[in-house]
């Protein structure tokens, strides 16, 4: 009763297979049932906060790595006789990005501390996930630009992260879904 229709070719995250799967008349023996029958959707919804916090945590190191590799590369790469890093636009931008990463880390730590205490962190997890999705795009785009033509090749890590981290704004709930959740918790979501 389980049929894999086709493997889907993706833009990024190529090491993780995605496929179209159909379940028809699949029976699960009682001994293999996890939780209460009919509660699968509810269980999925409950785990989203952990998934979103995990996603934010896993985005921090790649962003730090991209920033540091960009510092290293622009410190060595010379244009018009001086390192690219000596351009105020470049080093100021890298400082801004590093600051944003640290702010995201603080929001994550706050949300995790509240979660460990047993609090509902839906609002903060959604805020952190929204910021992580947008910040990964900002960091990868800015850093790739500083690599020039080399950044547009598959030979450097920044291009892989540019491609792969785009999923952060989609997987586990899109940016727009995060905004709707945040608005709901702020009691500013229009009612029908």
Rosetta silent file (secondary structure, phi, psi, omega in degrees, C-alpha in Angstrom):
SEQUENCE: XXXXXXXXXXXXXXXXXXXXXXXXXXXXXXXXXXXXXXXXXXXXXXXXXXXXXXXXXXXXXXXXXXXXXXXXXXXXXXXXXXXXXXXXXXXXXXXXXXXXXXXXXXXXXXXXXXXXXXXXXXXXXXXXXXXXXXXXXXXXXXXXXXXXXXXXXXXXXXXXXXXXXXXXXXXXXXXXXXXXXXXXXXXXXXXX
SCORE:     score description
SCORE:     0.000 S_00000001
   1 L     0.000   -1.899  178.549    0.000    0.000    0.000 S_00000001
   2 E  -107.293  124.370 -176.265    3.008    2.307    0.010 S_00000001
   3 E  -129.940  121.324  174.772    3.995    3.635   -3.401 S_00000001
   4 E   -88.524  110.245 -175.944    6.894    6.001   -4.146 S_00000001
   5 E   -73.491  -49.321  179.027    5.726    7.881   -7.239 S_00000001
   6 E  -166.278  151.061  172.505    8.913    9.790   -7.976 S_00000001
   7 E   -82.038  138.162 -176.358   11.997   11.324   -6.426 S_00000001
   8 L  -102.067  127.815  177.403   11.878   15.109   -6.600 S_00000001
   9 L   -80.958  127.129 -174.578   14.926   17.071   -7.786 S_00000001
  10 L  -112.993  160.632  175.414   15.459   20.068   -5.498 S_00000001
  11 L   -64.345  -46.610 -176.426   17.308   23.361   -5.684 S_00000001
  12 L  -136.378 -171.969 -178.275   19.213   22.706   -2.463 S_00000001
  13 L    49.272   47.501 -172.880   19.624   20.230    0.388 S_00000001
  14 L   -68.628  -19.896  179.767   20.555   17.667   -2.243 S_00000001
  15 L   -79.957   -7.839  179.455   21.818   15.108    0.273 S_00000001
  16 L  -109.222  112.172 -178.951   18.282   14.798    1.677 S_00000001
  17 L   -68.187  141.952  172.678   15.924   12.889   -0.598 S_00000001
  18 L  -128.255  133.492 -177.435   12.429   14.226   -1.169 S_00000001
  19 E  -143.800  158.428  173.896    9.848   12.068   -2.886 S_00000001
  20 E   -90.405  119.140 -176.163    6.169   11.896   -3.653 S_00000001
  21 E  -123.665  136.334  178.179    4.746    8.973   -1.627 S_00000001
  22 E  -116.561  138.374  176.472    1.220    7.590   -1.673 S_00000001
  23 E  -115.538  119.886  179.549   -0.387    5.467    1.052 S_00000001
  24 L  -127.783  118.105  178.548   -3.376    3.377   -0.017 S_00000001
  25 L    53.888   37.489  178.466   -5.180    1.094    2.426 S_00000001
  26 L   -78.793  131.866  178.751   -2.082    0.860    4.625 S_00000001
  27 L  -112.206  136.185  177.883   -2.782   -0.908    7.903 S_00000001
  28 L  -112.082  121.260  177.978   -0.682   -0.409   10.994 S_00000001
  29 L   -60.215  145.256 -178.953   -0.766   -3.212   13.583 S_00000001
  30 H   -51.814  -37.295 -178.152   -1.859   -2.031   17.043 S_00000001
  31 H   -67.227  -17.888 -179.756    1.543   -2.977   18.489 S_00000001
  32 H  -101.391    2.551 -179.573    3.192   -0.479   16.091 S_00000001
  33 L   -72.338  131.319  177.590    0.847    2.428   16.839 S_00000001
  34 L  -106.003  118.036 -178.801    2.622    5.441   18.295 S_00000001
  35 L    77.354 -159.365 -176.817    0.366    7.503   20.523 S_00000001
  36 L   -92.985  137.147  179.913   -3.391    7.659   20.191 S_00000001
  37 L   -58.507  135.781  178.830   -5.088    6.794   16.904 S_00000001
  38 L    84.876    1.590 -176.922   -6.266    9.860   14.992 S_00000001
  39 L  -106.283    9.087 -177.058   -3.968   12.251   16.879 S_00000001
  40 H   -55.425  -44.740 -179.889   -1.104   12.307   14.354 S_00000001
  41 H   -63.354  -42.441  178.969   -1.834   15.850   13.172 S_00000001
  42 H   -62.505  -43.601  178.525   -2.049   17.103   16.759 S_00000001
  43 H   -61.691  -40.644  178.787    1.274   15.437   17.619 S_00000001
  44 H   -62.247  -43.994 -179.173    2.847   17.017   14.543 S_00000001
  45 H   -64.818  -37.414 -179.455    1.595   20.462   15.528 S_00000001
  46 H   -67.305  -31.138 -177.063    2.903   20.063   19.082 S_00000001
  47 H   -83.903   -8.606 -176.441    6.413   19.227   17.923 S_00000001
  48 H   -59.012  -35.975 -177.805    6.685   22.241   15.627 S_00000001
  49 H   -64.619  -42.201  176.205    8.080   24.506   18.359 S_00000001
  50 H   -63.531  -42.750 -179.934   10.974   22.112   19.006 S_00000001
  51 H   -61.034  -42.418 -178.614   11.546   21.743   15.261 S_00000001
  52 H   -68.521  -40.093  176.929   11.625   25.503   14.784 S_00000001
  53 H   -65.045  -41.152  177.248   14.013   26.049   17.680 S_00000001
  54 H   -61.352  -43.315 -179.455   16.241   23.267   16.327 S_00000001
  55 H   -60.447  -42.879  178.743   16.185   24.861   12.850 S_00000001
  56 H   -63.064  -45.345 -179.433   17.298   28.201   14.271 S_00000001
  57 H   -60.831  -39.107 -177.913   20.082   26.539   16.264 S_00000001
  58 H   -75.940  -13.952  178.645   21.361   24.694   13.194 S_00000001
  59 H   -85.427  -21.167 -174.625   21.468   27.912   11.151 S_00000001
  60 H   -64.001  -49.466 -177.552   23.795   29.786   13.517 S_00000001
  61 H   -63.715  -45.327  176.066   27.009   27.880   12.780 S_00000001
  62 H   -58.662  -39.182  178.891   26.670   28.009    8.980 S_00000001
  63 H   -65.310  -42.934  176.879   26.092   31.769    9.151 S_00000001
  64 H   -61.872  -41.135  179.538   29.123   32.242   11.392 S_00000001
  65 H   -62.518  -44.950 -179.768   31.178   30.038    9.058 S_00000001
  66 H   -62.217  -45.415  179.912   30.116   32.015    5.988 S_00000001
  67 H   -61.389  -47.046 -178.585   30.958   35.322    7.657 S_00000001
  68 H   -65.334  -42.444  178.168   34.379   34.066    8.811 S_00000001
  69 H   -63.924  -34.274  177.720   35.230   32.530    5.421 S_00000001
  70 H   -69.955  -38.056  174.527   34.214   35.794    3.777 S_00000001
  71 H   -60.545  -48.164 -179.607   36.458   37.719    6.154 S_00000001
  72 H   -60.669  -47.308 -177.454   39.336   35.373    5.322 S_00000001
  73 H   -66.001  -47.376 -177.939   38.735   35.533    1.567 S_00000001
  74 H   -71.456  -19.951  174.728   38.222   39.304    1.364 S_00000001
  75 H   -73.352  -26.117 -179.459   41.294   39.805    3.543 S_00000001
  76 H   -97.366  -34.639 -175.849   43.402   37.993    0.930 S_00000001
  77 L   -74.157  125.653 -178.225   41.637   38.994   -2.300 S_00000001
  78 E  -107.999  137.803  173.424   42.963   42.271   -3.674 S_00000001
  79 E  -133.853  130.648 -176.280   41.131   44.724   -5.893 S_00000001
  80 L    54.820   37.807  173.200   42.766   47.996   -6.960 S_00000001
  81 L    82.000    2.381  178.354   45.854   47.088   -4.942 S_00000001
  82 E  -137.930  155.228  178.447   44.199   46.553   -1.564 S_00000001
  83 E   -59.527  141.142  177.724   42.306   43.744    0.163 S_00000001
  84 H   -56.012  -35.675 -178.679   38.554   43.826   -0.480 S_00000001
  85 H   -60.990  -24.694 -179.096   38.069   43.686    3.305 S_00000001
  86 H   -73.030  -12.206  176.241   39.674   47.138    3.640 S_00000001
  87 L   -71.794  125.506 -176.708   36.657   48.643    1.884 S_00000001
  88 H   -56.974  -36.589  178.365   34.499   50.185    4.609 S_00000001
  89 H   -58.378  -39.103 -177.361   31.338   48.913    2.929 S_00000001
  90 H   -73.249  -53.672 -175.539   32.620   45.350    3.259 S_00000001
  91 H   -70.680  -31.791  174.308   33.901   45.358    6.838 S_00000001
  92 H   -65.261  -43.242 -179.574   30.947   47.383    8.133 S_00000001
  93 H   -62.679  -42.880  178.780   28.493   44.973    6.454 S_00000001
  94 H   -63.848  -36.640  176.433   30.252   41.934    7.918 S_00000001
  95 H   -66.213  -40.064  177.385   30.103   43.559   11.370 S_00000001
  96 H   -63.051  -44.266 -179.271   26.356   44.203   10.926 S_00000001
  97 H   -63.834  -42.728  178.526   25.753   40.595    9.885 S_00000001
  98 H   -62.051  -37.058  177.437   27.735   39.231   12.850 S_00000001
  99 H   -64.510  -44.099  178.629   25.661   41.451   15.155 S_00000001
 100 H   -62.198  -38.683  178.423   22.408   40.121   13.677 S_00000001
 101 H   -63.115  -42.271  179.207   23.599   36.533   14.183 S_00000001
 102 H   -66.806  -36.605  176.422   24.309   37.267   17.859 S_00000001
 103 H   -63.906  -41.244  177.108   20.891   38.856   18.308 S_00000001
 104 H   -62.799  -41.809  178.130   19.279   35.741   16.823 S_00000001
 105 H   -59.197  -41.518  179.219   21.336   33.566   19.197 S_00000001
 106 H   -63.929  -42.358  177.354   20.032   35.613   22.152 S_00000001
 107 H   -62.745  -41.818  177.988   16.422   35.185   21.015 S_00000001
 108 H   -61.561  -47.726 -179.766   17.001   31.445   20.642 S_00000001
 109 H   -60.127  -40.811  178.328   18.530   31.165   24.129 S_00000001
 110 H   -61.892  -47.530 -178.720   15.585   33.100   25.590 S_00000001
 111 H   -64.110  -42.397 -179.919   13.034   30.859   23.857 S_00000001
 112 H   -64.949  -41.665  179.095   14.838   27.661   24.873 S_00000001
 113 H   -60.997  -42.766  177.691   15.092   28.806   28.513 S_00000001
 114 H   -65.434  -39.762  179.569   11.348   29.476   28.574 S_00000001
 115 H   -63.131  -44.196  179.786   10.656   26.130   26.894 S_00000001
 116 H   -61.317  -32.252  177.972   12.772   24.245   29.447 S_00000001
 117 L   -78.576   -2.571  176.912   10.708   25.917   32.195 S_00000001
 118 L    92.655   12.217 -179.358    7.568   24.491   30.572 S_00000001
 119 L   -83.372  156.863  172.824    6.244   27.686   28.984 S_00000001
 120 L   -75.803  117.888 -177.417    4.463   27.989   25.651 S_00000001
 121 L  -111.965   20.791 -177.141    7.147   29.386   23.327 S_00000001
 122 H   -54.128  -46.354 -178.825    5.119   29.364   20.121 S_00000001
 123 H   -62.511  -49.175 -176.844    5.452   33.140   19.681 S_00000001
 124 H   -70.626  -37.313  176.927    9.202   33.238   20.368 S_00000001
 125 H   -63.888  -39.454  178.523    9.944   30.094   18.349 S_00000001
 126 H   -68.240  -39.688  176.605    8.028   31.609   15.437 S_00000001
 127 H   -62.828  -45.264 -178.896    9.876   34.917   15.798 S_00000001
 128 H   -65.015  -42.104  179.168   13.235   33.141   15.886 S_00000001
 129 H   -63.899  -43.343  176.987   12.343   30.962   12.887 S_00000001
 130 H   -59.126  -48.941 -178.513   11.183   34.021   10.908 S_00000001
 131 H   -64.498  -40.911 -179.950   14.381   35.911   11.731 S_00000001
 132 H   -62.577  -43.444  179.343   16.571   32.889   10.951 S_00000001
 133 H   -60.795  -45.050 -178.994   14.951   32.417    7.537 S_00000001
 134 H   -72.429  -38.488 -178.234   15.419   36.027    6.601 S_00000001
 135 H   -70.838  -36.685  177.473   18.878   36.324    8.115 S_00000001
 136 H   -62.439  -36.626  176.701   20.253   33.244    6.369 S_00000001
 137 H   -66.849  -42.406 -178.417   19.191   34.810    3.065 S_00000001
 138 H   -65.549  -46.437 -179.247   20.736   38.137    4.027 S_00000001
 139 H   -64.459  -49.694 -177.042   24.030   36.642    5.207 S_00000001
 140 H   -65.673  -39.376  179.863   24.469   34.297    2.271 S_00000001
 141 H   -66.871  -46.871 -179.725   23.503   36.924   -0.296 S_00000001
 142 H   -63.217  -46.386 -177.993   25.760   39.630    1.152 S_00000001
 143 H   -66.986  -42.805  178.417   28.724   37.317    1.619 S_00000001
 144 H   -57.509  -39.880  179.033   28.371   35.715   -1.805 S_00000001
 145 H   -59.768  -39.381 -178.406   28.467   39.218   -3.332 S_00000001
 146 H   -71.750  -17.377  176.337   31.804   39.924   -1.614 S_00000001
 147 L   -81.540  -10.208 -179.327   33.285   36.770   -3.168 S_00000001
 148 H    62.262 -145.339 -177.734   32.639   38.219   -6.620 S_00000001
 149 H   -58.747  -32.014  179.567   32.698   35.737   -9.494 S_00000001
 150 H   -63.538  -31.680  179.541   34.200   33.052   -7.273 S_00000001
 151 H   -68.098  -18.168 -178.607   31.058   33.154   -5.110 S_00000001
 152 H   -93.352    9.842  178.643   28.984   32.121   -8.093 S_00000001
 153 L  -102.078  165.509  176.739   30.862   28.856   -8.489 S_00000001
 154 L   -86.527    3.246 -176.015   30.192   25.489   -6.883 S_00000001
 155 L   -82.660  -14.600 -174.958   33.770   25.420   -5.575 S_00000001
 156 L  -117.483  150.303 -176.243   33.157   27.533   -2.482 S_00000001
 157 H   -62.877  -34.968 -177.001   31.072   26.884    0.614 S_00000001
 158 H   -59.834  -35.030  179.576   29.237   30.208    0.427 S_00000001
 159 H   -70.705  -36.185  177.077   27.496   29.174   -2.803 S_00000001
 160 H   -65.875  -45.274  179.055   26.339   25.894   -1.257 S_00000001
 161 H   -65.115  -36.112  176.771   24.988   27.666    1.816 S_00000001
 162 H   -57.495  -42.271 -179.194   23.331   30.268   -0.435 S_00000001
 163 H   -75.290  -48.505 -172.217   21.481   27.423   -2.141 S_00000001
 164 H   -75.766  -39.496 -175.582   20.805   25.179    0.869 S_00000001
 165 H   -74.264   -7.304  176.387   19.880   27.695    3.559 S_00000001
 166 H   -60.741  -26.944  178.944   17.082   29.106    1.399 S_00000001
 167 H   -62.397  -23.163 -177.148   14.979   26.272    2.796 S_00000001
 168 H   -56.552  -32.752  179.986   15.036   27.982    6.207 S_00000001
 169 H   -85.918    1.492 -177.430   12.246   30.349    5.102 S_00000001
 170 L  -120.899  -54.905 -175.504   10.133   27.456    3.808 S_00000001
 171 L   -66.203  141.819  178.698   10.657   24.257    5.815 S_00000001
 172 L    74.343   12.282 -178.868    8.891   23.865    9.156 S_00000001
 173 L   117.762  124.795 -178.380    6.543   26.713    8.240 S_00000001
 174 L   -68.974  165.546  175.666    7.029   29.545    5.770 S_00000001
 175 H   -54.112  -41.244 -178.371    7.897   33.108    6.775 S_00000001
 176 H   -65.815  -36.301  175.626    4.283   34.037    6.076 S_00000001
 177 H   -66.046  -42.056  177.961    3.039   31.282    8.399 S_00000001
 178 H   -60.780  -42.311  178.745    5.415   32.528   11.120 S_00000001
 179 H   -62.175  -40.903  178.377    4.061   36.063   10.668 S_00000001
 180 H   -63.473  -41.600  178.732    0.475   34.810   11.004 S_00000001
 181 H   -64.432  -45.369  179.743    1.350   32.936   14.211 S_00000001
 182 H   -60.885  -45.348  178.654    3.133   35.969   15.664 S_00000001
 183 H   -60.604  -38.925  178.294    0.176   38.210   14.767 S_00000001
 184 H   -61.369  -45.516 -179.388   -2.192   35.729   16.427 S_00000001
 185 H   -70.693  -23.013  175.627   -0.149   35.809   19.650 S_00000001
 186 L   -86.532   -4.487 -178.394   -0.018   39.626   19.484 S_00000001
 187 L    60.312   39.978  176.963   -3.820   39.609   19.048 S_00000001
 188 L  -122.296    6.403  177.593   -3.579   41.660   15.848 S_00000001
 189 L   -76.407  123.510 -179.784   -4.583   38.960   13.362 S_00000001
 190 L   -56.710  139.676  178.260   -7.832   40.062   11.686 S_00000001
 191 L   -92.625  150.443 -179.349  -10.792   37.917   12.635 S_00000001
 192 L   -80.676    0.000    0.000  -13.150   36.494   10.054 S_00000001
